[in-house]
Amino acid sequence: QWWEREGFFKPEIADEISHRGRQQESYVIPMPPPNVTGRLHMGHAMFASLQDVLARFHRMYGQRTLWLPGMDHAGIATQMLVERQLVAEGKSRQ
């Protein structure tokens, strides 16, 4: 509760921290959604952990940090599943 009360989970806190007159940069990292297959694997856990560490690291250095959810990275897997569904319906993507 203390962390929330002090505002440490708000990116604006970076503006209030003294940086000895330096202009602080922003840090943004995209968080990809799960694959369209719905199957999560160790790669998802590993990259989510790494992104969390990077976001916290930059945050601790006073940078406005945004961990942005929702970037599509599963285009090939999505296409494969959609094409399978079309074939099952007797259709083609052409």
PDB file of C-alpha atoms in Angstrom:
ATOM      1  CA  GLN A   1       0.000   0.000   0.000  1.00  0.00           C
ATOM      2  CA  TRP A   2       2.869   2.359   0.744  1.00  0.00           C
ATOM      3  CA  TRP A   3       4.154   1.991  -2.836  1.00  0.00           C
ATOM      4  CA  GLU A   4       0.734   2.822  -4.250  1.00  0.00           C
ATOM      5  CA  ARG A   5       0.178   5.698  -1.830  1.00  0.00           C
ATOM      6  CA  GLU A   6       3.541   7.217  -2.768  1.00  0.00           C
ATOM      7  CA  GLY A   7       2.669   6.966  -6.493  1.00  0.00           C
ATOM      8  CA  PHE A   8       5.601   4.766  -7.486  1.00  0.00           C
ATOM      9  CA  PHE A   9       3.453   2.821  -9.977  1.00  0.00           C
ATOM     10  CA  LYS A  10       2.612   5.960 -11.945  1.00  0.00           C
ATOM     11  CA  PRO A  11       4.989   6.927 -14.775  1.00  0.00           C
ATOM     12  CA  GLU A  12       4.618  10.590 -13.811  1.00  0.00           C
ATOM     13  CA  ILE A  13       6.698   9.969 -10.684  1.00  0.00           C
ATOM     14  CA  ALA A  14       9.753  10.062 -12.964  1.00  0.00           C
ATOM     15  CA  ASP A  15       9.084  13.767 -13.543  1.00  0.00           C
ATOM     16  CA  GLU A  16       9.192  14.446  -9.805  1.00  0.00           C
ATOM     17  CA  ILE A  17      12.446  12.618  -9.067  1.00  0.00           C
ATOM     18  CA  SER A  18      15.536  14.812  -9.072  1.00  0.00           C
ATOM     19  CA  HIS A  19      17.930  13.893 -11.882  1.00  0.00           C
ATOM     20  CA  ARG A  20      20.546  16.568 -11.275  1.00  0.00           C
ATOM     21  CA  GLY A  21      19.113  18.708 -14.062  1.00  0.00           C
ATOM     22  CA  ARG A  22      19.274  15.992 -16.731  1.00  0.00           C
ATOM     23  CA  GLN A  23      16.413  15.351 -19.122  1.00  0.00           C
ATOM     24  CA  GLN A  24      15.199  11.811 -18.525  1.00  0.00           C
ATOM     25  CA  GLU A  25      14.219   9.680 -21.487  1.00  0.00           C
ATOM     26  CA  SER A  26      11.141   7.509 -21.769  1.00  0.00           C
ATOM     27  CA  TYR A  27      11.367   3.745 -22.126  1.00  0.00           C
ATOM     28  CA  VAL A  28       8.669   1.737 -23.917  1.00  0.00           C
ATOM     29  CA  ILE A  29       8.658  -2.019 -24.400  1.00  0.00           C
ATOM     30  CA  PRO A  30       5.865  -3.862 -26.267  1.00  0.00           C
ATOM     31  CA  MET A  31       4.332  -6.948 -24.691  1.00  0.00           C
ATOM     32  CA  PRO A  32       3.220  -9.439 -27.350  1.00  0.00           C
ATOM     33  CA  PRO A  33      -0.062 -11.259 -26.773  1.00  0.00           C
ATOM     34  CA  PRO A  34      -0.217 -15.066 -26.537  1.00  0.00           C
ATOM     35  CA  ASN A  35      -0.147 -16.987 -29.786  1.00  0.00           C
ATOM     36  CA  VAL A  36      -3.405 -17.521 -31.635  1.00  0.00           C
ATOM     37  CA  THR A  37      -3.024 -21.227 -30.847  1.00  0.00           C
ATOM     38  CA  GLY A  38      -3.599 -20.401 -27.180  1.00  0.00           C
ATOM     39  CA  ARG A  39      -0.619 -22.553 -26.196  1.00  0.00           C
ATOM     40  CA  LEU A  40       1.891 -20.868 -23.952  1.00  0.00           C
ATOM     41  CA  HIS A  41       5.409 -22.245 -23.693  1.00  0.00           C
ATOM     42  CA  MET A  42       8.658 -21.522 -21.872  1.00  0.00           C
ATOM     43  CA  GLY A  43       9.521 -18.806 -24.385  1.00  0.00           C
ATOM     44  CA  HIS A  44       6.498 -16.813 -23.246  1.00  0.00           C
ATOM     45  CA  ALA A  45       7.531 -17.128 -19.597  1.00  0.00           C
ATOM     46  CA  MET A  46      11.138 -16.240 -20.388  1.00  0.00           C
ATOM     47  CA  PHE A  47      10.351 -13.146 -22.438  1.00  0.00           C
ATOM     48  CA  ALA A  48       7.675 -11.933 -20.031  1.00  0.00           C
ATOM     49  CA  SER A  49      10.239 -12.207 -17.236  1.00  0.00           C
ATOM     50  CA  LEU A  50      12.916 -10.401 -19.247  1.00  0.00           C
ATOM     51  CA  GLN A  51      10.513  -7.633 -20.220  1.00  0.00           C
ATOM     52  CA  ASP A  52       9.471  -7.257 -16.590  1.00  0.00           C
ATOM     53  CA  VAL A  53      13.115  -6.947 -15.515  1.00  0.00           C
ATOM     54  CA  LEU A  54      13.854  -4.391 -18.246  1.00  0.00           C
ATOM     55  CA  ALA A  55      10.783  -2.322 -17.398  1.00  0.00           C
ATOM     56  CA  ARG A  56      11.675  -2.328 -13.689  1.00  0.00           C
ATOM     57  CA  PHE A  57      15.341  -1.533 -14.405  1.00  0.00           C
ATOM     58  CA  HIS A  58      14.503   1.542 -16.474  1.00  0.00           C
ATOM     59  CA  ARG A  59      11.861   2.556 -13.959  1.00  0.00           C
ATOM     60  CA  MET A  60      14.411   2.391 -11.131  1.00  0.00           C
ATOM     61  CA  TYR A  61      16.629   4.773 -13.093  1.00  0.00           C
ATOM     62  CA  GLY A  62      13.832   7.308 -13.141  1.00  0.00           C
ATOM     63  CA  GLN A  63      12.714   6.908 -16.732  1.00  0.00           C
ATOM     64  CA  ARG A  64       9.031   7.156 -17.626  1.00  0.00           C
ATOM     65  CA  THR A  65       8.409   3.507 -18.397  1.00  0.00           C
ATOM     66  CA  LEU A  66       5.549   1.936 -20.340  1.00  0.00           C
ATOM     67  CA  TRP A  67       5.134  -1.818 -20.745  1.00  0.00           C
ATOM     68  CA  LEU A  68       2.701  -1.767 -23.653  1.00  0.00           C
ATOM     69  CA  PRO A  69       0.484  -4.850 -24.089  1.00  0.00           C
ATOM     70  CA  GLY A  70      -0.948  -6.116 -27.328  1.00  0.00           C
ATOM     71  CA  MET A  71       1.613  -6.077 -30.138  1.00  0.00           C
ATOM     72  CA  ASP A  72       0.824  -8.779 -32.716  1.00  0.00           C
ATOM     73  CA  HIS A  73       3.686 -11.172 -33.314  1.00  0.00           C
ATOM     74  CA  ALA A  74       1.855 -14.316 -34.389  1.00  0.00           C
ATOM     75  CA  GLY A  75       1.095 -13.516 -38.029  1.00  0.00           C
ATOM     76  CA  ILE A  76       2.381 -16.800 -39.483  1.00  0.00           C
ATOM     77  CA  ALA A  77       0.653 -18.956 -36.853  1.00  0.00           C
ATOM     78  CA  THR A  78      -2.567 -16.986 -37.337  1.00  0.00           C
ATOM     79  CA  GLN A  79      -2.437 -17.433 -41.115  1.00  0.00           C
ATOM     80  CA  MET A  80      -1.839 -21.182 -40.739  1.00  0.00           C
ATOM     81  CA  LEU A  81      -4.829 -21.621 -38.413  1.00  0.00           C
ATOM     82  CA  VAL A  82      -7.129 -19.509 -40.568  1.00  0.00           C
ATOM     83  CA  GLU A  83      -6.122 -21.451 -43.681  1.00  0.00           C
ATOM     84  CA  ARG A  84      -6.793 -24.763 -41.892  1.00  0.00           C
ATOM     85  CA  GLN A  85     -10.219 -23.486 -40.880  1.00  0.00           C
ATOM     86  CA  LEU A  86     -10.942 -22.412 -44.469  1.00  0.00           C
ATOM     87  CA  VAL A  87      -9.919 -25.837 -45.798  1.00  0.00           C
ATOM     88  CA  ALA A  88     -12.193 -27.506 -43.216  1.00  0.00           C
ATOM     89  CA  GLU A  89     -15.037 -25.347 -44.567  1.00  0.00           C
ATOM     90  CA  GLY A  90     -14.175 -26.322 -48.151  1.00  0.00           C
ATOM     91  CA  LYS A  91     -12.812 -22.875 -48.993  1.00  0.00           C
ATOM     92  CA  SER A  92      -9.437 -21.455 -50.007  1.00  0.00           C
ATOM     93  CA  ARG A  93      -7.702 -18.173 -49.321  1.00  0.00           C
ATOM     94  CA  GLN A  94      -7.149 -17.652 -53.054  1.00  0.00           C
TER      95      GLN A  94
END
